[in-house]
Structures are given as C-alpha cells and as structure tokens.
Tab-separated table of C-alpha atoms in Angstrom:
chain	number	residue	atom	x	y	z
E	1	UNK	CA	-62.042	15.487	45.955
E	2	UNK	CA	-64.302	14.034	42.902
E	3	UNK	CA	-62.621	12.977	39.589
E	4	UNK	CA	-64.388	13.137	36.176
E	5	UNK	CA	-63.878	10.833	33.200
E	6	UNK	CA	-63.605	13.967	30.391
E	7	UNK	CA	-63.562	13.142	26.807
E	8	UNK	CA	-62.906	14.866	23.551
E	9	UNK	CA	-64.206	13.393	20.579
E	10	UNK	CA	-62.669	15.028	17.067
E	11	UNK	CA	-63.406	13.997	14.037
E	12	UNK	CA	-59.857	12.660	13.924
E	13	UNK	CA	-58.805	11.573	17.654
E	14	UNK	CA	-60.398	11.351	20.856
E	15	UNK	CA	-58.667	12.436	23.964
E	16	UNK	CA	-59.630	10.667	27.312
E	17	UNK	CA	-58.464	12.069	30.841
E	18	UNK	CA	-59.044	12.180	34.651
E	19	UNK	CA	-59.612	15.855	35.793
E	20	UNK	CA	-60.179	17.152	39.281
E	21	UNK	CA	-62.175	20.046	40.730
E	22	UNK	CA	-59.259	22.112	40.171
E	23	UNK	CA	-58.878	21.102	36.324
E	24	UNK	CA	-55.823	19.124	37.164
E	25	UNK	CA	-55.729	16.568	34.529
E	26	UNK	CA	-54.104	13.652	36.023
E	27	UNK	CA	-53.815	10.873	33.531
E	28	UNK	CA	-54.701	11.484	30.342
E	29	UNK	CA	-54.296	9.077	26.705
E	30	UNK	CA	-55.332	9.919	23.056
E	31	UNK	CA	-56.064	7.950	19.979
E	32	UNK	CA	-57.395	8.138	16.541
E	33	UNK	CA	-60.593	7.420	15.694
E	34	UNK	CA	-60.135	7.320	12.203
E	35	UNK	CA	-57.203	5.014	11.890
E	36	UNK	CA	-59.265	2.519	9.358
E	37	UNK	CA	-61.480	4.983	7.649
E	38	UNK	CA	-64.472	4.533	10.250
E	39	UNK	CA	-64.874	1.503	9.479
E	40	UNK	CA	-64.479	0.578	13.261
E	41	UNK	CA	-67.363	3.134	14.657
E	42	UNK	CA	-66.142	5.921	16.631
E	43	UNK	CA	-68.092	5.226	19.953
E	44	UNK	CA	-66.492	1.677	20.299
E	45	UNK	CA	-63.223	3.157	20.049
E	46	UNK	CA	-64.052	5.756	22.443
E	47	UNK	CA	-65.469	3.200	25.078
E	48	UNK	CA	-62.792	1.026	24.527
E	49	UNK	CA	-60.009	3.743	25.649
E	50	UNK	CA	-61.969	4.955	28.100
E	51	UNK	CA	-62.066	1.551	29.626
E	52	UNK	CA	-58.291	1.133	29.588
E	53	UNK	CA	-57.705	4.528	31.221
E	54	UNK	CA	-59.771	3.315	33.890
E	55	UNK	CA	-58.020	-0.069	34.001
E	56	UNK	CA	-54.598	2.140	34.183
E	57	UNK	CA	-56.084	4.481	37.424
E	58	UNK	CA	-56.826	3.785	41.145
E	59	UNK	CA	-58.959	7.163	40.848
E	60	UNK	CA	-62.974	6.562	40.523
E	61	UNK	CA	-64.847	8.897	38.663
E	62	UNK	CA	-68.323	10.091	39.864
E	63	UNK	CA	-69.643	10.716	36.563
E	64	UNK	CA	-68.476	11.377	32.693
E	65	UNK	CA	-68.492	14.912	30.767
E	66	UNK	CA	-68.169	14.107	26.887
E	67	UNK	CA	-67.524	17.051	24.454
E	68	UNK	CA	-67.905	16.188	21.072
E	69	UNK	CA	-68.137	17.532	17.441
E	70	UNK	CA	-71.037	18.065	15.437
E	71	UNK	CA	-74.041	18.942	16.729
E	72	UNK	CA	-75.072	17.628	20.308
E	73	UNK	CA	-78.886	17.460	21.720
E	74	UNK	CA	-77.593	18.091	25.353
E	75	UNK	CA	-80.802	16.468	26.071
E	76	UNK	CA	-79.923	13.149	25.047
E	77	UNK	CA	-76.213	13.056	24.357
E	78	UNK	CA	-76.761	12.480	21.135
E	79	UNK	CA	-75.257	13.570	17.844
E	80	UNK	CA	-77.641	15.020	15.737
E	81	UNK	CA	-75.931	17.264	12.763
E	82	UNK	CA	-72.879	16.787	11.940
E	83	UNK	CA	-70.718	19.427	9.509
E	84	UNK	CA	-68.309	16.831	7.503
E	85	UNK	CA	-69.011	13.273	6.548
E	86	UNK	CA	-67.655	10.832	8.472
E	87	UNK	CA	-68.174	7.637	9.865
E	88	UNK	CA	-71.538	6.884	10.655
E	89	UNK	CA	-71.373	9.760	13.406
E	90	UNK	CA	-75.082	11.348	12.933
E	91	UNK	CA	-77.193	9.698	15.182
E	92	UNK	CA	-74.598	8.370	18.043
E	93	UNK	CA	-76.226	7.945	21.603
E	94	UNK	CA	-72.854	9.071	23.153
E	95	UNK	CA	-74.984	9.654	26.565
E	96	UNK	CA	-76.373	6.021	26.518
E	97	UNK	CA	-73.895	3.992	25.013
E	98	UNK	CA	-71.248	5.759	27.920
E	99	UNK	CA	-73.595	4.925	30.081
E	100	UNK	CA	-74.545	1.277	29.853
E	101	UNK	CA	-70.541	1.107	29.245
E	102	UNK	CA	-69.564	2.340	32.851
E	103	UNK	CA	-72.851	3.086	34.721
E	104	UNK	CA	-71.831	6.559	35.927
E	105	UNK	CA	-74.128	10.083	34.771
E	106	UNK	CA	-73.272	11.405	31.643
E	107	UNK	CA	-73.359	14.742	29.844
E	108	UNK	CA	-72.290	15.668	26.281
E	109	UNK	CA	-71.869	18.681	24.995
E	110	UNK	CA	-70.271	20.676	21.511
E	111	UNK	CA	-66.739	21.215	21.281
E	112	UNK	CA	-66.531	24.594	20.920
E	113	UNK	CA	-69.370	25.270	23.696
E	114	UNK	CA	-66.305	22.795	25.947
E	115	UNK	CA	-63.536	24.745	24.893
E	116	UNK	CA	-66.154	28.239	25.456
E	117	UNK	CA	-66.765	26.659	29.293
E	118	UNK	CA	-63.342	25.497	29.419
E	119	UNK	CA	-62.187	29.086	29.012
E	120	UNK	CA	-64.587	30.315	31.301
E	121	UNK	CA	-63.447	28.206	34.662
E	122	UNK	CA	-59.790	27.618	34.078
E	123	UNK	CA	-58.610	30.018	30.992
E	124	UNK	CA	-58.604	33.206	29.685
E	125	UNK	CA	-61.686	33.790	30.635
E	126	UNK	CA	-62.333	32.768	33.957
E	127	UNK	CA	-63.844	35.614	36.029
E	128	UNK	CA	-65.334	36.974	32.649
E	129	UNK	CA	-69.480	37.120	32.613
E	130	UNK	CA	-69.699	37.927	28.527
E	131	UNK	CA	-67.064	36.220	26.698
E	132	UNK	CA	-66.507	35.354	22.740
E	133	UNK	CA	-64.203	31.892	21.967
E	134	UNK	CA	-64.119	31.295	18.583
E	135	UNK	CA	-62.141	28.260	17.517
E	136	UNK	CA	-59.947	28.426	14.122
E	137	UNK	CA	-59.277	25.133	12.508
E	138	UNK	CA	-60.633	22.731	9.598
E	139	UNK	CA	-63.826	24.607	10.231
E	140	UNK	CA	-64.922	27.876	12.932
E	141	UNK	CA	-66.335	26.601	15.643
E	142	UNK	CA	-67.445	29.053	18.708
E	143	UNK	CA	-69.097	29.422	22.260
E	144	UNK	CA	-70.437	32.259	23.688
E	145	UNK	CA	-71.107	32.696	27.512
E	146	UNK	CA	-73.535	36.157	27.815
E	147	UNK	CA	-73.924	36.847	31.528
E	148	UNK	CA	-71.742	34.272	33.408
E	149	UNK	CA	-73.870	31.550	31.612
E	150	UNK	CA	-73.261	29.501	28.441
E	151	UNK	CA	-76.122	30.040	25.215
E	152	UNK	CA	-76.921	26.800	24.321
E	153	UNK	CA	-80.501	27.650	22.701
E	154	UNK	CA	-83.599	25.195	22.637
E	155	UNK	CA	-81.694	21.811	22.275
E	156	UNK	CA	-78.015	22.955	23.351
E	157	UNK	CA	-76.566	23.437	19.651
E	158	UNK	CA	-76.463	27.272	19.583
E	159	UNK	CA	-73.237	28.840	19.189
E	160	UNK	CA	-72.672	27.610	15.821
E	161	UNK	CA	-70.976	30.801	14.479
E	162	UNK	CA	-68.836	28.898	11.528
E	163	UNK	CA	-72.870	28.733	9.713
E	164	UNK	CA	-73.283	32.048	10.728
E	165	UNK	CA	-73.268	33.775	7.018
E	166	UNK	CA	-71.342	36.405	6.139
E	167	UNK	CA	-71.623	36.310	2.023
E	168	UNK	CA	-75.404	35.610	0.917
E	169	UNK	CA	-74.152	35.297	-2.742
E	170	UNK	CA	-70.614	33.207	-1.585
E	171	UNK	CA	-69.047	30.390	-1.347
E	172	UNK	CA	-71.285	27.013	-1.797
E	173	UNK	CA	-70.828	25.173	2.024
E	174	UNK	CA	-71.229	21.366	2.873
E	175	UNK	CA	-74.483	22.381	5.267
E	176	UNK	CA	-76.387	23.210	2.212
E	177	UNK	CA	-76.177	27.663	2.639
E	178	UNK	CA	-73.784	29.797	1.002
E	179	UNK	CA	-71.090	32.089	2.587
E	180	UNK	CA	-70.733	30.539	6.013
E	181	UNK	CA	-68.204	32.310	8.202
E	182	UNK	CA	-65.756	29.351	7.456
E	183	UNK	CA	-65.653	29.351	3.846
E	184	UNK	CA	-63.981	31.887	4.905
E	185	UNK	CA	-61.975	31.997	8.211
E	186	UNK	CA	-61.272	28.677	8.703
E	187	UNK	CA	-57.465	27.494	8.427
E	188	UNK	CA	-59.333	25.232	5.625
E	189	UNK	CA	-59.954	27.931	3.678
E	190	UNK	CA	-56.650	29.585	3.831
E	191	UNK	CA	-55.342	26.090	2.849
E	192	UNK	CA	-58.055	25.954	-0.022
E	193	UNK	CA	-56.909	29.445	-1.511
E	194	UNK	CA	-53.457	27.706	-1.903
E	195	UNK	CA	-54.302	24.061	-3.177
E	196	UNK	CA	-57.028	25.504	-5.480
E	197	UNK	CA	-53.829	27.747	-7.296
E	198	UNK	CA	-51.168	24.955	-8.495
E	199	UNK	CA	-49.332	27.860	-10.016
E	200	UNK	CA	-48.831	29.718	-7.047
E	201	UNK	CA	-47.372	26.462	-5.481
E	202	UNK	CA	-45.300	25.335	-8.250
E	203	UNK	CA	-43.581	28.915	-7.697
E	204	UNK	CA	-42.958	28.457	-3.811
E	205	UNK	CA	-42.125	24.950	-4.247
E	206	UNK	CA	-44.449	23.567	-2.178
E	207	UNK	CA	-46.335	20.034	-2.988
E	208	UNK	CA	-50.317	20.141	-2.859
E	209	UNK	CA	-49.511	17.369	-0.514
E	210	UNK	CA	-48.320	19.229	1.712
E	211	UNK	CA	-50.312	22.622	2.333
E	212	UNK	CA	-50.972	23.362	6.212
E	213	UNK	CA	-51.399	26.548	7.946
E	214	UNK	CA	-47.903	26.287	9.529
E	215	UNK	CA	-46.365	25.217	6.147
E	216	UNK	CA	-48.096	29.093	4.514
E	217	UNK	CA	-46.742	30.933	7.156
E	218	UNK	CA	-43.188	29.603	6.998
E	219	UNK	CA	-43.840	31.219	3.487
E	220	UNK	CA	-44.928	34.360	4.656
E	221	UNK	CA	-42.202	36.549	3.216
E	222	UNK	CA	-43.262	35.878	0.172
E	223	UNK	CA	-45.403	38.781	-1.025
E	224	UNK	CA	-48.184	36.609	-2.847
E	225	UNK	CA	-48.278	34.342	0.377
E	226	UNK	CA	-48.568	37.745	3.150
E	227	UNK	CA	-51.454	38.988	0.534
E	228	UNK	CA	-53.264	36.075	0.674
E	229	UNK	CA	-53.038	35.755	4.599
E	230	UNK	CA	-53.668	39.255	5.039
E	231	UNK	CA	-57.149	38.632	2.977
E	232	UNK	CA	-57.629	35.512	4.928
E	233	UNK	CA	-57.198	37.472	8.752
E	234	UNK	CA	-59.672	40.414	7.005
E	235	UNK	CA	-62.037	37.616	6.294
E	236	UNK	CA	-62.089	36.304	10.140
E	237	UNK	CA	-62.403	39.870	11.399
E	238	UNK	CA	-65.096	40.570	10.022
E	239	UNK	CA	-66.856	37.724	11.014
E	240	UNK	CA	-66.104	38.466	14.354
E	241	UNK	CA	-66.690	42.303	14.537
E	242	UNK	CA	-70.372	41.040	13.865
E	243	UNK	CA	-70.369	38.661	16.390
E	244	UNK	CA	-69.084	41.712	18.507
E	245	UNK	CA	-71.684	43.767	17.389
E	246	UNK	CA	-74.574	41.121	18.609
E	247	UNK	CA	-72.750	40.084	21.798
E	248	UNK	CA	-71.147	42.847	23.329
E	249	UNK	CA	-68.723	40.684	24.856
E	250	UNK	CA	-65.818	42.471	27.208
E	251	UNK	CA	-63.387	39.378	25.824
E	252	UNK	CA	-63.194	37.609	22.963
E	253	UNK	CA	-60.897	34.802	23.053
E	254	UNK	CA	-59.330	32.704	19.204
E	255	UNK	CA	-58.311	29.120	19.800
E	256	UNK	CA	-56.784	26.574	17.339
E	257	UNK	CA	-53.748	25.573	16.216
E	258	UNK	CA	-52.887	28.868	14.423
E	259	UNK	CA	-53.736	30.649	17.618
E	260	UNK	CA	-49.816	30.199	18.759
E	261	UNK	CA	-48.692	32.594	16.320
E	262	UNK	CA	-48.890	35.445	18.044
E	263	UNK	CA	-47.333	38.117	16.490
E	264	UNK	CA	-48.059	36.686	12.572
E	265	UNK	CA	-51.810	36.085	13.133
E	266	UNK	CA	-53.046	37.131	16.653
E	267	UNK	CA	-51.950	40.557	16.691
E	268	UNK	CA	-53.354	41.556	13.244
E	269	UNK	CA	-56.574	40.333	14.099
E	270	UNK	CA	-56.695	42.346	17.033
E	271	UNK	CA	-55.404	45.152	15.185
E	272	UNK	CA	-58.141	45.056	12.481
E	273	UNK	CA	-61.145	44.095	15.366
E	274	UNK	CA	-60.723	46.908	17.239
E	275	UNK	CA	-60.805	49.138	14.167
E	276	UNK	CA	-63.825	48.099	12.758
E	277	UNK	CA	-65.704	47.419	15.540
E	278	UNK	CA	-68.057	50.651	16.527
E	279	UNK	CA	-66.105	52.725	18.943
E	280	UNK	CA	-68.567	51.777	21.982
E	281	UNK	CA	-68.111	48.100	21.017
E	282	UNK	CA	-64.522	48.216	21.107
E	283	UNK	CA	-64.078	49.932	23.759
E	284	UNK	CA	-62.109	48.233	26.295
E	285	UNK	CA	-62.464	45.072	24.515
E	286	UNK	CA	-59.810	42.360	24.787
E	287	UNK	CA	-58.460	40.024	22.221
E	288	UNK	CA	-56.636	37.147	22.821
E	289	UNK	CA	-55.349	33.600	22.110
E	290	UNK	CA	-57.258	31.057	24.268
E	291	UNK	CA	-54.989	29.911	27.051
E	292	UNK	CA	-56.229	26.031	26.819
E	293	UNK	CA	-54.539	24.399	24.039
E	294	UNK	CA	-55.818	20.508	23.258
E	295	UNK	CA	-57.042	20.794	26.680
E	296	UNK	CA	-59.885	23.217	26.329
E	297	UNK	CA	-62.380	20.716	25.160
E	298	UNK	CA	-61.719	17.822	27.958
E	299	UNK	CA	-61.814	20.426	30.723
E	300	UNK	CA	-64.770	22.093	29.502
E	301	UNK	CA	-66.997	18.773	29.409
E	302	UNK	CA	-66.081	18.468	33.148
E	303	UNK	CA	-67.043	21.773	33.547
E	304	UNK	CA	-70.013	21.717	32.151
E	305	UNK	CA	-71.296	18.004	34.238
E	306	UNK	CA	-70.242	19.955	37.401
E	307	UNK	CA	-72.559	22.452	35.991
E	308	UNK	CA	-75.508	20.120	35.133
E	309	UNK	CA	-74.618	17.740	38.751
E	310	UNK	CA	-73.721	20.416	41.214
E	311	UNK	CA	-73.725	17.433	43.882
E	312	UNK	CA	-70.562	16.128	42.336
C-alpha cells in the first residue's frame, strides 16, 4: 500500500503526516511557523519538519500532497495571493522547493479546496457528487465539489467564497473590496464586534486580551452576548443560502473550530438555511458540521495527488 507525505501549511502552524490509501494517518507532528515573527521563512520550516518525520519513519512515501493557505496556482505549487500579511508567503514555490528537498512529485493545493476533497473521500461527504464545505475561522474559507469533481477554475484558486461579497456598500476588507462574506461570518468578525465595544467588555468582565469564539459563547447567557451571536449566525446564513442558490448542492458541510458547538451554533444555522433558502433549494438539503477536524486539510492534499497521480 503507498504512503503520502501530506502537509498543512496555516498561517500559524504546519501539520506534517504519513497517510495511507485508506486516510489512515500514521505518524503525524505539528509546529509553528510563526514562532519568531517570520523571520525564519515558512518553507524552511516546513522542509525542515518534513525531513525529521521522515528521519522518524521506516514508511517511504511515493510522492507529497501540500495544502496550503492563500491562494495556490495548482499549476506550479506556488503561492500567489495571499489574504493576511505574513511572512514573505506571496510568491513561495512550495512545489519546487518540496521537490528539490526530497525528489518525490508534488502537488499543492488551497486549504479549504483540501479540507472540500478531504470531506469528499473520507468525511461527511464521501459518496456526495455536489457538496458545499465552508470553513469558519480567522477568515471563510470554502470548497465546492459540483458533480463528483472539485471547481478549481482557470489556475486552481476558485472557491474563494470568504471574497464572495455580500454588502457592496460594507465593511472595508484587507483584499482591497468591500463587504466580503467574512467581514462578516468569520469567527474574526464575531471577535471584532466584541473588541471594537470596550464597554460591552468592561460589563462581562472580559479583557480585550482575551476575546475568542469559545470565550463569547461561555458568555452566551448574557442577553447582549446571544444578540450579538444571533446577528453574527444571520450574517453566515445568508452568505450561504446564496451559495445554495448558485450551487444547488444536496450537502453543505461548516468546518472550524466553532463547528463543535453543535447545539449553540450548528443547529441555528441550519435552522435559519433551510428557511431562507427557496423551497426547491432546500429541499432535502443537509447541514452539517464537517466530520474532519485538524485533519481535513492533510487528508485532502493526499487526496487530491492521488487525484492528479492515479498511478500512485
């Protein structure tokens, strides 16, 4: 049976791991990449973890699947748009530097078009031919797989439903547009309602230091707190009910960290989806937390170099 070399590259920490056929991860490390302000370049701490994992294993790989944020030209493995500053991450030959590193095939692909394929063969989704993930964290990320088959677009960056807008006249956003999806539905946002009210936290006792999605909804009976959360989960079903609208999808599938509260976050949204979306569109349409976790990007990059090598 052939092993991959799948990595995960966040803007924070990269996650390296041995996966099967089966998606049995089998050995598996993480680190930060951001541990000295990226000053030490994020590829060199990637290839240098990848090379101790490798040291560590008796297992060979036949070939590397890299997912990675920002935008990826699956072309070339490289990085070319990225949707927060850091690092000097624009421009990274992932593909080639991975390459000359361990000469073994390479292919890189977005994060959320991983977790999307990750999904697809070993989640939620598997056995699903039109399926929506959409990823809530710092950002929205998403992947959409219409007909058994991932979009990817002209240079393999479609998907990228956190620019989608939803507010022409809205919120200012880092990629230069106003009222992208996450300005809205992103657990940044939510955090952003609270940091940018000091008032509001000076009356639930909570330090701007500290604001975190988990850290709002342990605050949730607090009737300023459930108002703003309820506004928040509006804003992110409405983003999707669009998405719904273009995609017809018969899943549609919310990962992220916030994604484990089930009965606080997932069932609402589900609740307010399947209201708004037209009756056809909703009908017999599931919503769900992805079943993945961390692991949805690593297992999707393998998925998708089985895709691209199907000799492998």
């Amino acid at each position: 049976m052939s092993v991959l070399l799948g990595i995960d590259i966040g803007g924070t920490a990269v996650k390296i791991g041995l996966v099967d056929e089966t998606g049995r991860i089998l050995l598996s490390e993480t680190r930060s990449v951001s541990f000295d302000g990226y000053k030490t370049p994020i590829m060199t701490t990637v290839t240098a973890l990848a090379g101790e994992l490798l040291d560590k294993s008796s297992e060979k790989p036949v070939g590397i699947g890299v997912s990675a944020t920002g935008q990826i030209d699956v072309h070339t493995g490289t990085v070319i748009g990225v949707g927060a500053h850091f690092g000097n991450w624009l421009g990274s030959e992932i593909a080639e530097i991975l390459g000359n590193a361990f000469h073994l095939p390479v292919t890189v692909i977005n994060d959320a078009n991983a977790a999307a394929l990750g999904e697809q063969c070993y989640g939620r989704a598997k056995g699903k031919d039109n399926a929506l993930v959409v990823t809530i964290g710092t950002g929205v990320g998403g992947g959409i797989i219409e007909n058994g088959r991932l979009i990817q677009g002209q240079r393999g960056i479609g998907g990228e439903i956190g620019h989608y807008i939803i507010d022409f006249d809205g919120e200012p956003c880092p990629c230069g547009n106003r009222g992208c999806f996450e300005r809205y539905g992103s657990t940044g946002a939510l955090v952003r309602r609270f940091t940018g009210d000091p008032a509001l936290l000076a009356e639930l006792g909570i330090p701007a230091g500290e604001v975190n999605g988990k850290v709002i909804f342990d605050h949730l009976s607090q009737p300023a707190v459930q108002a703003a959360v309820d506004h928040w989960i509006d804003c992110i079903s409405f983003g999707i009910v669009g998405l719904v609208h273009i995609f017809n999808p018969e899943i549609v599938l919310i990962g992220g960290g916030i994604s484990r509260e089930e009965e606080r976050f997932i069932r609402p949204l589900r609740e307010k989806i399947l209201s708004r979306a037209m009756e056809q569109f909703a009908k017999d349409l599931v919503v769900e937390a992805a079943a993945l976790g961390n692991n949805a990007g690593l297992l999707g990059a393998c998925a998708y170099f089985r895709q691209m090598h199907e000799n492998f």
